């Protein structure tokens, strides 16, 4: 996102589904990857892309969890769904996935993520788990697939972030919580600021390769992403009653609605050539305003200097693994 470019608006709303985004769009011949595509909004992202004719690979830690989705598209029809092993928290797994991928890649949807892990945990490389999974794993994946994206001629990278980025700039002084006390929500918010900065970094570096990148906030959806949240936290959020039942608040989306912005950025002709921006509810967001914003995109997450600094940090982290 840059302040010099006009804000992009679409005819869609927060309630538009992923399938409605692609009504009339033919993705035959397009090869796409969706990380974390075996559950939640990832599954609905895969389903919408495949129904429009794309050849979609579900990249997930346990490919067997995508068996039903693969079977759904096994018969005659325009799209194909495959599954492949990918653990973003383990660079050996990322390297294996990259090595196995052959040929062009038209879209990469960086959808997988973890949220609010209660205690500080480390990846095999010694990185804080949320940063290692949400940002560094995807950074390694995107860089490893750069030539495949370039070979497509016109490729898109879509990075699922969160409104949690608004109050948590990336901490370059202590990114791994090595010196300060670990706090689950701070770690999550910082990793999601990093995700938006990754989109900005790609936009600044790979435009001449025909590669665009945008980030998004999918909104509030009941998915497995909340698996680390306690009942007490869910009650505080107002989404769980005293009996332990989920409460469907009016601003919550279905998974099909939550996947819509990912699908918009991955495949809609309306955003062809758009890069380095941040979207939610199928619209580009403006810069957040005020000391405690509830919407928009924080300036710290689209700062070009911060994006360049984070890219350098990511390269250094990968080199020192």
Short mmCIF file of N, CA and C in Angstrom, two decimals, residues 231-299:
data_model
loop_
_atom_site.label_atom_id
_atom_site.label_comp_id
_atom_site.label_asym_id
_atom_site.label_seq_id
_atom_site.Cartn_x
_atom_site.Cartn_y
_atom_site.Cartn_z
N UNK A 231 -11.10 -21.10 27.57
CA UNK A 231 -12.50 -20.72 27.67
C UNK A 231 -12.65 -19.35 28.31
N UNK A 232 -11.79 -19.05 29.27
CA UNK A 232 -11.85 -17.74 29.93
C UNK A 232 -11.61 -16.62 28.92
N UNK A 233 -10.63 -16.81 28.04
CA UNK A 233 -10.35 -15.80 27.02
C UNK A 233 -11.51 -15.68 26.05
N UNK A 234 -12.07 -16.80 25.63
CA UNK A 234 -13.19 -16.76 24.70
C UNK A 234 -14.41 -16.10 25.31
N UNK A 235 -14.62 -16.29 26.61
CA UNK A 235 -15.73 -15.60 27.28
C UNK A 235 -15.47 -14.10 27.34
N UNK A 236 -14.21 -13.73 27.58
CA UNK A 236 -13.86 -12.31 27.62
C UNK A 236 -14.08 -11.66 26.25
N UNK A 237 -13.89 -12.45 25.20
CA UNK A 237 -14.13 -11.94 23.85
C UNK A 237 -15.61 -11.92 23.50
N UNK A 238 -16.44 -12.54 24.34
CA UNK A 238 -17.87 -12.56 24.10
C UNK A 238 -18.33 -13.59 23.11
N UNK A 239 -17.49 -14.60 22.83
CA UNK A 239 -17.87 -15.61 21.84
C UNK A 239 -18.15 -16.97 22.47
N UNK A 240 -18.16 -17.02 23.80
CA UNK A 240 -18.46 -18.27 24.50
C UNK A 240 -19.31 -17.94 25.72
N UNK A 241 -20.43 -18.66 25.88
CA UNK A 241 -21.27 -18.38 27.04
C UNK A 241 -20.82 -19.23 28.22
N UNK A 242 -21.48 -19.07 29.36
CA UNK A 242 -21.05 -19.75 30.58
C UNK A 242 -21.19 -21.27 30.48
N UNK A 243 -22.07 -21.72 29.58
CA UNK A 243 -22.27 -23.15 29.40
C UNK A 243 -21.26 -23.75 28.42
N UNK A 244 -20.40 -22.90 27.85
CA UNK A 244 -19.40 -23.38 26.91
C UNK A 244 -19.86 -23.42 25.47
N UNK A 245 -20.96 -22.77 25.16
CA UNK A 245 -21.48 -22.75 23.79
C UNK A 245 -20.96 -21.54 23.03
N UNK A 246 -20.65 -21.74 21.77
CA UNK A 246 -20.21 -20.64 20.92
C UNK A 246 -21.35 -19.65 20.69
N UNK A 247 -21.00 -18.38 20.69
CA UNK A 247 -21.97 -17.32 20.42
C UNK A 247 -21.63 -16.72 19.06
N UNK A 248 -22.58 -16.72 18.16
CA UNK A 248 -22.36 -16.15 16.83
C UNK A 248 -22.65 -14.65 16.87
N UNK A 249 -21.60 -13.87 17.07
CA UNK A 249 -21.74 -12.42 17.09
C UNK A 249 -21.99 -11.91 15.67
N UNK A 250 -22.69 -10.79 15.53
CA UNK A 250 -23.10 -10.34 14.19
C UNK A 250 -21.95 -10.03 13.24
N UNK A 251 -20.78 -9.69 13.78
CA UNK A 251 -19.67 -9.35 12.90
C UNK A 251 -18.82 -10.57 12.53
N UNK A 252 -19.14 -11.74 13.07
CA UNK A 252 -18.43 -12.96 12.68
C UNK A 252 -18.86 -13.41 11.29
N UNK A 253 -17.92 -13.98 10.55
CA UNK A 253 -18.18 -14.46 9.21
C UNK A 253 -18.21 -15.99 9.19
N UNK A 254 -18.80 -16.52 8.15
CA UNK A 254 -18.65 -17.94 7.87
C UNK A 254 -17.26 -18.15 7.27
N UNK A 255 -16.73 -19.38 7.30
CA UNK A 255 -15.45 -19.62 6.63
C UNK A 255 -15.46 -19.24 5.16
N UNK A 256 -16.56 -19.45 4.46
CA UNK A 256 -16.64 -19.09 3.04
C UNK A 256 -16.56 -17.58 2.85
N UNK A 257 -17.11 -16.81 3.79
CA UNK A 257 -16.99 -15.36 3.73
C UNK A 257 -15.58 -14.92 4.13
N UNK A 258 -15.02 -15.61 5.13
CA UNK A 258 -13.68 -15.26 5.57
C UNK A 258 -12.62 -15.51 4.53
N UNK A 259 -12.87 -16.46 3.62
CA UNK A 259 -11.91 -16.79 2.56
C UNK A 259 -12.02 -15.84 1.37
N UNK A 260 -13.04 -15.02 1.33
CA UNK A 260 -13.31 -14.24 0.13
C UNK A 260 -12.18 -13.28 -0.23
N UNK A 261 -11.63 -12.58 0.75
CA UNK A 261 -10.58 -11.61 0.43
C UNK A 261 -9.32 -12.31 -0.06
N UNK A 262 -9.01 -13.48 0.49
CA UNK A 262 -7.88 -14.26 -0.02
C UNK A 262 -8.08 -14.61 -1.49
N UNK A 263 -9.28 -15.05 -1.82
CA UNK A 263 -9.59 -15.45 -3.19
C UNK A 263 -9.59 -14.24 -4.12
N UNK A 264 -10.11 -13.12 -3.65
CA UNK A 264 -10.07 -11.88 -4.43
C UNK A 264 -8.64 -11.57 -4.85
N UNK A 265 -7.72 -11.60 -3.88
CA UNK A 265 -6.34 -11.22 -4.16
C UNK A 265 -5.60 -12.29 -4.96
N UNK A 266 -6.00 -13.55 -4.82
CA UNK A 266 -5.32 -14.63 -5.53
C UNK A 266 -5.73 -14.74 -6.98
N UNK A 267 -6.98 -14.35 -7.31
CA UNK A 267 -7.47 -14.72 -8.63
C UNK A 267 -8.41 -13.74 -9.31
N UNK A 268 -8.92 -12.74 -8.64
CA UNK A 268 -9.88 -11.84 -9.30
C UNK A 268 -9.17 -10.91 -10.28
N UNK A 269 -9.75 -10.72 -11.47
CA UNK A 269 -9.17 -9.75 -12.41
C UNK A 269 -9.25 -8.31 -11.90
N UNK A 270 -10.07 -8.06 -10.89
CA UNK A 270 -10.22 -6.70 -10.38
C UNK A 270 -8.95 -6.18 -9.71
N UNK A 271 -8.08 -7.09 -9.27
CA UNK A 271 -6.86 -6.64 -8.59
C UNK A 271 -5.61 -6.97 -9.41
N UNK A 272 -5.78 -7.22 -10.69
CA UNK A 272 -4.63 -7.48 -11.56
C UNK A 272 -3.64 -6.31 -11.49
N UNK A 273 -2.40 -6.60 -11.21
CA UNK A 273 -1.36 -5.58 -11.15
C UNK A 273 -1.27 -4.81 -9.84
N UNK A 274 -2.22 -5.02 -8.94
CA UNK A 274 -2.20 -4.33 -7.64
C UNK A 274 -1.19 -5.02 -6.74
N UNK A 275 -0.37 -4.25 -6.05
CA UNK A 275 0.68 -4.87 -5.24
C UNK A 275 1.07 -4.00 -4.06
N UNK A 276 1.51 -4.67 -2.98
CA UNK A 276 2.01 -3.98 -1.79
C UNK A 276 0.93 -3.33 -0.95
N UNK A 277 -0.29 -3.85 -1.02
CA UNK A 277 -1.40 -3.21 -0.30
C UNK A 277 -2.03 -4.18 0.71
N UNK A 278 -2.95 -3.65 1.49
CA UNK A 278 -3.58 -4.41 2.58
C UNK A 278 -5.09 -4.28 2.45
N UNK A 279 -5.78 -5.42 2.53
CA UNK A 279 -7.22 -5.47 2.30
C UNK A 279 -7.95 -6.12 3.48
N UNK A 280 -9.21 -5.78 3.61
CA UNK A 280 -10.14 -6.53 4.47
C UNK A 280 -11.54 -6.32 3.92
N UNK A 281 -12.41 -7.28 4.18
CA UNK A 281 -13.79 -7.22 3.69
C UNK A 281 -13.85 -6.92 2.20
N UNK A 282 -12.86 -7.43 1.45
CA UNK A 282 -12.79 -7.31 0.00
C UNK A 282 -12.57 -5.88 -0.50
N UNK A 283 -12.03 -5.04 0.37
CA UNK A 283 -11.69 -3.67 -0.01
C UNK A 283 -10.28 -3.35 0.48
N UNK A 284 -9.60 -2.47 -0.24
CA UNK A 284 -8.32 -2.00 0.26
C UNK A 284 -8.55 -1.10 1.47
N UNK A 285 -7.74 -1.26 2.49
CA UNK A 285 -7.87 -0.47 3.71
C UNK A 285 -7.05 0.82 3.63
N UNK A 286 -7.54 1.83 4.32
CA UNK A 286 -6.81 3.08 4.46
C UNK A 286 -5.87 2.99 5.66
N UNK A 287 -4.96 3.94 5.78
CA UNK A 287 -4.10 3.98 6.94
C UNK A 287 -4.93 4.18 8.20
N UNK A 288 -4.59 3.43 9.23
CA UNK A 288 -5.31 3.55 10.51
C UNK A 288 -5.07 4.92 11.12
N UNK A 289 -6.08 5.38 11.86
CA UNK A 289 -6.03 6.71 12.45
C UNK A 289 -6.30 6.61 13.94
N UNK A 290 -5.62 7.44 14.74
CA UNK A 290 -5.87 7.49 16.18
C UNK A 290 -4.95 6.58 16.96
N UNK A 291 -4.89 6.78 18.28
CA UNK A 291 -3.96 6.02 19.13
C UNK A 291 -4.35 4.56 19.32
N UNK A 292 -5.65 4.22 19.23
CA UNK A 292 -6.09 2.84 19.39
C UNK A 292 -7.06 2.48 18.26
N UNK A 293 -6.54 2.33 17.06
CA UNK A 293 -7.41 2.05 15.91
C UNK A 293 -8.01 0.66 15.98
N UNK A 294 -9.19 0.53 15.42
CA UNK A 294 -9.86 -0.78 15.35
C UNK A 294 -9.93 -1.28 13.91
N UNK A 295 -9.51 -0.47 12.97
CA UNK A 295 -9.53 -0.87 11.57
C UNK A 295 -8.46 -0.15 10.80
N UNK A 296 -8.36 -0.48 9.52
CA UNK A 296 -7.33 0.11 8.69
C UNK A 296 -6.03 -0.66 8.81
N UNK A 297 -4.99 -0.09 8.26
CA UNK A 297 -3.66 -0.70 8.32
C UNK A 297 -2.71 0.27 9.00
N UNK A 298 -1.93 -0.24 9.94
CA UNK A 298 -1.00 0.60 10.69
C UNK A 298 0.14 1.05 9.80
N UNK A 299 0.58 2.30 10.01
CA UNK A 299 1.69 2.83 9.22
C UNK A 299 2.95 1.99 9.38
#
